[in-house]
Amino acid sequence: EGVQTLRNRTKQREFYSDSTIRRPLSDDWTPPGAVMPGLKLDRAQLDAVQWARERKNVVWDLKAGIGKSLTALSLASQLLDEGSVEKVFLFVPANLRDSMLDEVQKFFGENLPVSVAGDVSAAKRSLAHTVGVGKDGRHSVIKDPNQRVVIVGHETLRHDAEAIQEAIQQAGGRVLLITDEAHKTFSPGEGNSQMMQAMYQIRNACNDESYTVAMTGTPIRTSATDVARIARWAAPDALPPEAVFHAKF
């Protein structure tokens, strides 16, 4: 139903929220701070950014090749620029940290300083504003209010959840949380149980001021249980109680 609603509103170019009505992003909109000459998002990317601005807690099941990293960074730059959030966390697999830094450099240069709570390759260290290695180093970056965009690896979330909760509380809940590869984060598998538990623990620190995006470039075609796990993290109140959901689906 939510997907169908998005499709209908996309066709009509109408986007609403409970507290405000914002004009849809125009086709020539450029993310604040973008440095790449002629950078334009396609309509699907623009609609994804607008949908997240309006709904706050969403799942992006984007088509492969649509440029989900650019879409996520565009949302982050817009929310920071308009003052809707004070801090952004990007939760990504370890093997995507370097590529995320490449994307930031390519599209935003130094206008969107991004720090990393965790290690990166020697070749990419210069692209990060700050790099915090080891538990103390990661937590220092995570809790520093001056580090406004922080990349955190999936593999350390279970060790970093409390520090992230503290950072969310310091910001009064005015944060954007984006988890990449959500289909992997919330699917059963070896080592995933503790990661999922940490993600829900982090989500519990959020409030009505928080924005959450569960992002995947792989179509969500797994079990209804997996889809429910992703949606329940992004928007806990969007689904009926677990027993009712399983009985129906």
PDB file of C-alpha atoms in Angstrom:
ATOM      1  CA  GLU A   1       0.000   0.000   0.000  1.00  0.00           C
ATOM      2  CA  GLY A   2       2.853   2.389   0.863  1.00  0.00           C
ATOM      3  CA  VAL A   3       4.590   1.673  -2.439  1.00  0.00           C
ATOM      4  CA  GLN A   4       1.380   2.213  -4.359  1.00  0.00           C
ATOM      5  CA  THR A   5       0.774   5.478  -2.512  1.00  0.00           C
ATOM      6  CA  LEU A   6       4.266   6.669  -3.477  1.00  0.00           C
ATOM      7  CA  ARG A   7       3.661   5.741  -7.098  1.00  0.00           C
ATOM      8  CA  ASN A   8       0.357   7.617  -7.165  1.00  0.00           C
ATOM      9  CA  ARG A   9       1.852  10.716  -5.573  1.00  0.00           C
ATOM     10  CA  THR A  10       4.853  10.579  -7.873  1.00  0.00           C
ATOM     11  CA  LYS A  11       2.546  10.654 -10.886  1.00  0.00           C
ATOM     12  CA  GLN A  12       0.683  13.647  -9.461  1.00  0.00           C
ATOM     13  CA  ARG A  13       3.841  15.361  -8.096  1.00  0.00           C
ATOM     14  CA  GLU A  14       2.106  15.824  -4.753  1.00  0.00           C
ATOM     15  CA  PHE A  15       3.858  15.253  -1.429  1.00  0.00           C
ATOM     16  CA  TYR A  16       2.327  15.878   1.993  1.00  0.00           C
ATOM     17  CA  SER A  17       3.278  15.529   5.646  1.00  0.00           C
ATOM     18  CA  ASP A  18       1.337  15.989   8.859  1.00  0.00           C
ATOM     19  CA  SER A  19       2.919  19.330   9.708  1.00  0.00           C
ATOM     20  CA  THR A  20       3.836  20.961   6.412  1.00  0.00           C
ATOM     21  CA  ILE A  21       3.368  20.864   2.671  1.00  0.00           C
ATOM     22  CA  ARG A  22       6.594  21.229   0.713  1.00  0.00           C
ATOM     23  CA  ARG A  23       6.852  21.919  -2.964  1.00  0.00           C
ATOM     24  CA  PRO A  24       8.184  18.951  -4.946  1.00  0.00           C
ATOM     25  CA  LEU A  25      11.819  19.183  -5.985  1.00  0.00           C
ATOM     26  CA  SER A  26      12.061  20.514  -9.519  1.00  0.00           C
ATOM     27  CA  ASP A  27      13.798  18.574 -12.275  1.00  0.00           C
ATOM     28  CA  ASP A  28      16.713  21.034 -12.199  1.00  0.00           C
ATOM     29  CA  TRP A  29      17.219  20.847  -8.403  1.00  0.00           C
ATOM     30  CA  THR A  30      20.834  20.472  -7.328  1.00  0.00           C
ATOM     31  CA  PRO A  31      21.826  19.152  -3.874  1.00  0.00           C
ATOM     32  CA  PRO A  32      23.280  21.869  -1.603  1.00  0.00           C
ATOM     33  CA  GLY A  33      27.069  21.878  -1.745  1.00  0.00           C
ATOM     34  CA  ALA A  34      27.324  19.837  -4.940  1.00  0.00           C
ATOM     35  CA  VAL A  35      30.513  20.613  -6.868  1.00  0.00           C
ATOM     36  CA  MET A  36      30.187  18.294  -9.859  1.00  0.00           C
ATOM     37  CA  PRO A  37      29.398  20.522 -12.876  1.00  0.00           C
ATOM     38  CA  GLY A  38      25.950  19.916 -14.284  1.00  0.00           C
ATOM     39  CA  LEU A  39      24.974  17.443 -11.564  1.00  0.00           C
ATOM     40  CA  LYS A  40      21.314  16.543 -11.897  1.00  0.00           C
ATOM     41  CA  LEU A  41      19.355  13.773 -10.208  1.00  0.00           C
ATOM     42  CA  ASP A  42      16.903  11.806 -12.297  1.00  0.00           C
ATOM     43  CA  ARG A  43      13.227  11.845 -11.415  1.00  0.00           C
ATOM     44  CA  ALA A  44      13.348   8.611  -9.419  1.00  0.00           C
ATOM     45  CA  GLN A  45      16.183   9.973  -7.266  1.00  0.00           C
ATOM     46  CA  LEU A  46      14.384  13.288  -6.749  1.00  0.00           C
ATOM     47  CA  ASP A  47      11.200  11.493  -5.712  1.00  0.00           C
ATOM     48  CA  ALA A  48      13.142   9.312  -3.261  1.00  0.00           C
ATOM     49  CA  VAL A  49      14.724  12.399  -1.630  1.00  0.00           C
ATOM     50  CA  GLN A  50      11.391  14.202  -1.467  1.00  0.00           C
ATOM     51  CA  TRP A  51       9.585  11.149  -0.099  1.00  0.00           C
ATOM     52  CA  ALA A  52      12.111  10.830   2.721  1.00  0.00           C
ATOM     53  CA  ARG A  53      11.881  14.556   3.529  1.00  0.00           C
ATOM     54  CA  GLU A  54       8.129  14.299   3.843  1.00  0.00           C
ATOM     55  CA  ARG A  55       7.632  10.909   5.442  1.00  0.00           C
ATOM     56  CA  LYS A  56      10.845  10.916   7.561  1.00  0.00           C
ATOM     57  CA  ASN A  57      10.917   7.122   8.074  1.00  0.00           C
ATOM     58  CA  VAL A  58      11.110   5.206   4.801  1.00  0.00           C
ATOM     59  CA  VAL A  59      12.436   2.193   2.912  1.00  0.00           C
ATOM     60  CA  TRP A  60      14.173   2.838  -0.415  1.00  0.00           C
ATOM     61  CA  ASP A  61      14.005  -0.269  -2.600  1.00  0.00           C
ATOM     62  CA  LEU A  62      15.804   1.353  -5.518  1.00  0.00           C
ATOM     63  CA  LYS A  63      16.516  -0.148  -8.909  1.00  0.00           C
ATOM     64  CA  ALA A  64      20.068  -1.307  -9.537  1.00  0.00           C
ATOM     65  CA  GLY A  65      22.148   1.406 -11.171  1.00  0.00           C
ATOM     66  CA  ILE A  66      19.959   4.268 -10.019  1.00  0.00           C
ATOM     67  CA  GLY A  67      22.768   5.805  -7.961  1.00  0.00           C
ATOM     68  CA  LYS A  68      21.654   5.112  -4.416  1.00  0.00           C
ATOM     69  CA  SER A  69      24.801   6.591  -2.846  1.00  0.00           C
ATOM     70  CA  LEU A  70      24.218   9.924  -4.600  1.00  0.00           C
ATOM     71  CA  THR A  71      20.565   9.804  -3.564  1.00  0.00           C
ATOM     72  CA  ALA A  72      21.521   9.215   0.082  1.00  0.00           C
ATOM     73  CA  LEU A  73      24.176  11.948   0.078  1.00  0.00           C
ATOM     74  CA  SER A  74      21.756  14.373  -1.583  1.00  0.00           C
ATOM     75  CA  LEU A  75      19.195  13.773   1.158  1.00  0.00           C
ATOM     76  CA  ALA A  76      21.881  14.240   3.814  1.00  0.00           C
ATOM     77  CA  SER A  77      23.111  17.517   2.330  1.00  0.00           C
ATOM     78  CA  GLN A  78      19.564  18.847   1.968  1.00  0.00           C
ATOM     79  CA  LEU A  79      18.498  18.025   5.541  1.00  0.00           C
ATOM     80  CA  LEU A  80      21.713  19.474   6.977  1.00  0.00           C
ATOM     81  CA  ASP A  81      21.422  22.601   4.825  1.00  0.00           C
ATOM     82  CA  GLU A  82      17.821  23.317   5.790  1.00  0.00           C
ATOM     83  CA  GLY A  83      18.543  22.618   9.478  1.00  0.00           C
ATOM     84  CA  SER A  84      16.229  19.614   9.793  1.00  0.00           C
ATOM     85  CA  VAL A  85      19.012  17.478  11.275  1.00  0.00           C
ATOM     86  CA  GLU A  86      22.261  18.100  13.128  1.00  0.00           C
ATOM     87  CA  LYS A  87      24.015  14.826  12.366  1.00  0.00           C
ATOM     88  CA  VAL A  88      23.951  12.070   9.755  1.00  0.00           C
ATOM     89  CA  PHE A  89      24.994   8.443  10.206  1.00  0.00           C
ATOM     90  CA  LEU A  90      25.639   6.230   7.189  1.00  0.00           C
ATOM     91  CA  PHE A  91      25.712   2.541   8.136  1.00  0.00           C
ATOM     92  CA  VAL A  92      27.517   0.661   5.367  1.00  0.00           C
ATOM     93  CA  PRO A  93      29.272  -2.697   4.876  1.00  0.00           C
ATOM     94  CA  ALA A  94      33.036  -2.536   5.375  1.00  0.00           C
ATOM     95  CA  ASN A  95      33.701  -3.172   1.685  1.00  0.00           C
ATOM     96  CA  LEU A  96      31.695  -0.076   0.683  1.00  0.00           C
ATOM     97  CA  ARG A  97      33.378   2.495   2.945  1.00  0.00           C
ATOM     98  CA  ASP A  98      36.005   3.402   0.380  1.00  0.00           C
ATOM     99  CA  SER A  99      33.494   3.709  -2.451  1.00  0.00           C
ATOM    100  CA  MET A 100      31.240   5.928  -0.320  1.00  0.00           C
ATOM    101  CA  LEU A 101      34.174   8.280   0.268  1.00  0.00           C
ATOM    102  CA  ASP A 102      34.804   8.296  -3.493  1.00  0.00           C
ATOM    103  CA  GLU A 103      31.188   9.283  -4.100  1.00  0.00           C
ATOM    104  CA  VAL A 104      31.385  12.123  -1.577  1.00  0.00           C
ATOM    105  CA  GLN A 105      34.559  13.465  -3.196  1.00  0.00           C
ATOM    106  CA  LYS A 106      33.130  13.138  -6.699  1.00  0.00           C
ATOM    107  CA  PHE A 107      29.855  14.928  -6.048  1.00  0.00           C
ATOM    108  CA  PHE A 108      30.488  17.231  -3.065  1.00  0.00           C
ATOM    109  CA  GLY A 109      34.231  17.623  -2.640  1.00  0.00           C
ATOM    110  CA  GLU A 110      35.049  19.420   0.614  1.00  0.00           C
ATOM    111  CA  ASN A 111      31.548  20.861   0.947  1.00  0.00           C
ATOM    112  CA  LEU A 112      30.275  17.739   2.703  1.00  0.00           C
ATOM    113  CA  PRO A 113      32.972  16.688   5.202  1.00  0.00           C
ATOM    114  CA  VAL A 114      32.537  13.010   6.007  1.00  0.00           C
ATOM    115  CA  SER A 115      34.266  11.223   8.874  1.00  0.00           C
ATOM    116  CA  VAL A 116      34.732   7.484   9.295  1.00  0.00           C
ATOM    117  CA  ALA A 117      34.278   5.541  12.525  1.00  0.00           C
ATOM    118  CA  GLY A 118      36.493   2.655  11.498  1.00  0.00           C
ATOM    119  CA  ASP A 119      39.418   1.996   9.239  1.00  0.00           C
ATOM    120  CA  VAL A 120      39.692   2.813   5.545  1.00  0.00           C
ATOM    121  CA  SER A 121      42.348   1.954   3.001  1.00  0.00           C
ATOM    122  CA  ALA A 122      45.503   4.066   3.021  1.00  0.00           C
ATOM    123  CA  ALA A 123      44.643   5.358  -0.452  1.00  0.00           C
ATOM    124  CA  LYS A 124      41.304   6.803   0.747  1.00  0.00           C
ATOM    125  CA  ARG A 125      42.268   8.224   4.142  1.00  0.00           C
ATOM    126  CA  SER A 126      42.836  11.678   2.684  1.00  0.00           C
ATOM    127  CA  LEU A 127      39.210  11.763   1.498  1.00  0.00           C
ATOM    128  CA  ALA A 128      37.871  11.485   5.060  1.00  0.00           C
ATOM    129  CA  HIS A 129      37.625  14.530   7.312  1.00  0.00           C
ATOM    130  CA  THR A 130      38.525  12.376  10.332  1.00  0.00           C
ATOM    131  CA  VAL A 131      39.182   8.663  10.769  1.00  0.00           C
ATOM    132  CA  GLY A 132      38.664   6.995  14.146  1.00  0.00           C
ATOM    133  CA  VAL A 133      40.310   3.586  14.483  1.00  0.00           C
ATOM    134  CA  GLY A 134      39.747   1.171  17.361  1.00  0.00           C
ATOM    135  CA  LYS A 135      36.843   1.336  19.784  1.00  0.00           C
ATOM    136  CA  ASP A 136      37.934   4.570  21.471  1.00  0.00           C
ATOM    137  CA  GLY A 137      38.723   6.222  18.154  1.00  0.00           C
ATOM    138  CA  ARG A 138      35.387   5.224  16.617  1.00  0.00           C
ATOM    139  CA  HIS A 139      33.423   6.426  19.626  1.00  0.00           C
ATOM    140  CA  SER A 140      35.280   9.729  19.685  1.00  0.00           C
ATOM    141  CA  VAL A 141      34.237  10.393  16.088  1.00  0.00           C
ATOM    142  CA  ILE A 142      30.678   9.165  16.656  1.00  0.00           C
ATOM    143  CA  LYS A 143      30.065  11.379  19.701  1.00  0.00           C
ATOM    144  CA  ASP A 144      31.859  14.492  18.449  1.00  0.00           C
ATOM    145  CA  PRO A 145      29.119  17.039  17.559  1.00  0.00           C
ATOM    146  CA  ASN A 146      31.479  18.646  15.039  1.00  0.00           C
ATOM    147  CA  GLN A 147      31.530  15.467  12.947  1.00  0.00           C
ATOM    148  CA  ARG A 148      28.230  15.997  11.162  1.00  0.00           C
ATOM    149  CA  VAL A 149      28.362  13.101   8.688  1.00  0.00           C
ATOM    150  CA  VAL A 150      29.793   9.831   9.980  1.00  0.00           C
ATOM    151  CA  ILE A 151      30.238   6.504   8.198  1.00  0.00           C
ATOM    152  CA  VAL A 152      29.964   3.472  10.498  1.00  0.00           C
ATOM    153  CA  GLY A 153      30.654  -0.078   9.331  1.00  0.00           C
ATOM    154  CA  HIS A 154      28.053  -2.795   9.765  1.00  0.00           C
ATOM    155  CA  GLU A 155      30.625  -5.067  11.347  1.00  0.00           C
ATOM    156  CA  THR A 156      31.190  -2.800  14.381  1.00  0.00           C
ATOM    157  CA  LEU A 157      27.595  -1.739  15.029  1.00  0.00           C
ATOM    158  CA  ARG A 158      27.175  -4.130  17.934  1.00  0.00           C
ATOM    159  CA  HIS A 159      30.150  -2.442  19.638  1.00  0.00           C
ATOM    160  CA  ASP A 160      29.127   1.111  18.674  1.00  0.00           C
ATOM    161  CA  ALA A 161      25.382   1.092  19.387  1.00  0.00           C
ATOM    162  CA  GLU A 162      25.607   2.798  22.786  1.00  0.00           C
ATOM    163  CA  ALA A 163      27.911   5.537  21.458  1.00  0.00           C
ATOM    164  CA  ILE A 164      25.515   6.162  18.557  1.00  0.00           C
ATOM    165  CA  GLN A 165      22.568   6.297  20.961  1.00  0.00           C
ATOM    166  CA  GLU A 166      24.435   8.900  23.004  1.00  0.00           C
ATOM    167  CA  ALA A 167      25.129  10.956  19.870  1.00  0.00           C
ATOM    168  CA  ILE A 168      21.448  10.818  18.889  1.00  0.00           C
ATOM    169  CA  GLN A 169      20.434  12.013  22.342  1.00  0.00           C
ATOM    170  CA  GLN A 170      23.022  14.807  22.221  1.00  0.00           C
ATOM    171  CA  ALA A 171      21.426  15.996  18.987  1.00  0.00           C
ATOM    172  CA  GLY A 172      17.950  15.905  20.534  1.00  0.00           C
ATOM    173  CA  GLY A 173      16.988  13.187  18.091  1.00  0.00           C
ATOM    174  CA  ARG A 174      17.598  15.514  15.131  1.00  0.00           C
ATOM    175  CA  VAL A 175      19.544  12.975  13.106  1.00  0.00           C
ATOM    176  CA  LEU A 176      19.359  11.143   9.799  1.00  0.00           C
ATOM    177  CA  LEU A 177      20.157   7.422   9.922  1.00  0.00           C
ATOM    178  CA  ILE A 178      20.730   5.671   6.601  1.00  0.00           C
ATOM    179  CA  THR A 179      21.506   1.974   6.486  1.00  0.00           C
ATOM    180  CA  ASP A 180      22.847   0.696   3.179  1.00  0.00           C
ATOM    181  CA  GLU A 181      22.360  -2.876   1.958  1.00  0.00           C
ATOM    182  CA  ALA A 182      19.336  -3.182   4.243  1.00  0.00           C
ATOM    183  CA  HIS A 183      18.354  -6.504   2.660  1.00  0.00           C
ATOM    184  CA  LYS A 184      21.548  -7.972   4.143  1.00  0.00           C
ATOM    185  CA  THR A 185      21.430  -6.115   7.448  1.00  0.00           C
ATOM    186  CA  PHE A 186      18.025  -7.492   8.389  1.00  0.00           C
ATOM    187  CA  SER A 187      18.180 -10.956   6.841  1.00  0.00           C
ATOM    188  CA  PRO A 188      18.897 -14.018   8.979  1.00  0.00           C
ATOM    189  CA  GLY A 189      22.449 -15.257   8.698  1.00  0.00           C
ATOM    190  CA  GLU A 190      25.605 -15.944  10.583  1.00  0.00           C
ATOM    191  CA  GLY A 191      26.556 -12.884  12.629  1.00  0.00           C
ATOM    192  CA  ASN A 192      23.455 -10.905  11.647  1.00  0.00           C
ATOM    193  CA  SER A 193      21.537 -11.451  14.887  1.00  0.00           C
ATOM    194  CA  GLN A 194      23.768  -9.135  16.924  1.00  0.00           C
ATOM    195  CA  MET A 195      23.847  -6.569  14.123  1.00  0.00           C
ATOM    196  CA  MET A 196      20.048  -6.496  13.899  1.00  0.00           C
ATOM    197  CA  GLN A 197      19.783  -6.193  17.665  1.00  0.00           C
ATOM    198  CA  ALA A 198      22.204  -3.245  17.572  1.00  0.00           C
ATOM    199  CA  MET A 199      20.218  -1.574  14.779  1.00  0.00           C
ATOM    200  CA  TYR A 200      16.984  -1.784  16.766  1.00  0.00           C
ATOM    201  CA  GLN A 201      18.812  -0.531  19.864  1.00  0.00           C
ATOM    202  CA  ILE A 202      20.021   2.497  17.887  1.00  0.00           C
ATOM    203  CA  ARG A 203      16.539   3.071  16.466  1.00  0.00           C
ATOM    204  CA  ASN A 204      15.076   3.149  19.982  1.00  0.00           C
ATOM    205  CA  ALA A 205      17.063   6.322  20.710  1.00  0.00           C
ATOM    206  CA  CYS A 206      15.260   8.179  17.912  1.00  0.00           C
ATOM    207  CA  ASN A 207      12.201  10.379  18.322  1.00  0.00           C
ATOM    208  CA  ASP A 208       9.740  12.293  16.139  1.00  0.00           C
ATOM    209  CA  GLU A 209      12.559  14.607  15.009  1.00  0.00           C
ATOM    210  CA  SER A 210      14.566  11.725  13.536  1.00  0.00           C
ATOM    211  CA  TYR A 211      14.806  10.607   9.924  1.00  0.00           C
ATOM    212  CA  THR A 212      15.489   6.953   9.089  1.00  0.00           C
ATOM    213  CA  VAL A 213      16.117   5.399   5.677  1.00  0.00           C
ATOM    214  CA  ALA A 214      16.597   1.682   5.028  1.00  0.00           C
ATOM    215  CA  MET A 215      18.241   1.584   1.603  1.00  0.00           C
ATOM    216  CA  THR A 216      18.841  -1.276  -0.816  1.00  0.00           C
ATOM    217  CA  GLY A 217      19.635  -1.569  -4.493  1.00  0.00           C
ATOM    218  CA  THR A 218      18.529  -5.207  -4.477  1.00  0.00           C
ATOM    219  CA  PRO A 219      14.781  -5.760  -4.906  1.00  0.00           C
ATOM    220  CA  ILE A 220      13.184  -6.925  -1.664  1.00  0.00           C
ATOM    221  CA  ARG A 221      11.884 -10.300  -2.768  1.00  0.00           C
ATOM    222  CA  THR A 222      12.657 -12.355   0.290  1.00  0.00           C
ATOM    223  CA  SER A 223      10.170 -13.544   2.888  1.00  0.00           C
ATOM    224  CA  ALA A 224       7.519 -11.288   4.370  1.00  0.00           C
ATOM    225  CA  THR A 225       9.365 -11.640   7.673  1.00  0.00           C
ATOM    226  CA  ASP A 226      12.522 -10.089   6.197  1.00  0.00           C
ATOM    227  CA  VAL A 227      10.547  -7.234   4.668  1.00  0.00           C
ATOM    228  CA  ALA A 228       8.851  -6.662   8.019  1.00  0.00           C
ATOM    229  CA  ARG A 229      12.211  -6.493   9.813  1.00  0.00           C
ATOM    230  CA  ILE A 230      13.420  -3.769   7.438  1.00  0.00           C
ATOM    231  CA  ALA A 231      10.192  -1.767   7.644  1.00  0.00           C
ATOM    232  CA  ARG A 232       9.976  -2.152  11.410  1.00  0.00           C
ATOM    233  CA  TRP A 233      13.406  -0.553  11.785  1.00  0.00           C
ATOM    234  CA  ALA A 234      12.727   2.314   9.380  1.00  0.00           C
ATOM    235  CA  ALA A 235       9.168   3.022  10.519  1.00  0.00           C
ATOM    236  CA  PRO A 236       8.225   1.046  13.654  1.00  0.00           C
ATOM    237  CA  ASP A 237       4.590   2.196  13.637  1.00  0.00           C
ATOM    238  CA  ALA A 238       3.961   1.430   9.961  1.00  0.00           C
ATOM    239  CA  LEU A 239       3.079  -2.233  10.528  1.00  0.00           C
ATOM    240  CA  PRO A 240       0.614  -3.971  12.842  1.00  0.00           C
ATOM    241  CA  PRO A 241       1.921  -5.890  15.878  1.00  0.00           C
ATOM    242  CA  GLU A 242       4.177  -8.803  14.935  1.00  0.00           C
ATOM    243  CA  ALA A 243       1.642 -11.519  15.775  1.00  0.00           C
ATOM    244  CA  VAL A 244      -1.028  -9.816  13.661  1.00  0.00           C
ATOM    245  CA  PHE A 245       1.402  -9.249  10.786  1.00  0.00           C
ATOM    246  CA  HIS A 246       2.488 -12.907  10.678  1.00  0.00           C
ATOM    247  CA  ALA A 247      -1.084 -14.130  10.903  1.00  0.00           C
ATOM    248  CA  LYS A 248      -2.072 -12.018   7.897  1.00  0.00           C
ATOM    249  CA  PHE A 249       1.035 -12.322   5.704  1.00  0.00           C
TER     250      PHE A 249
END
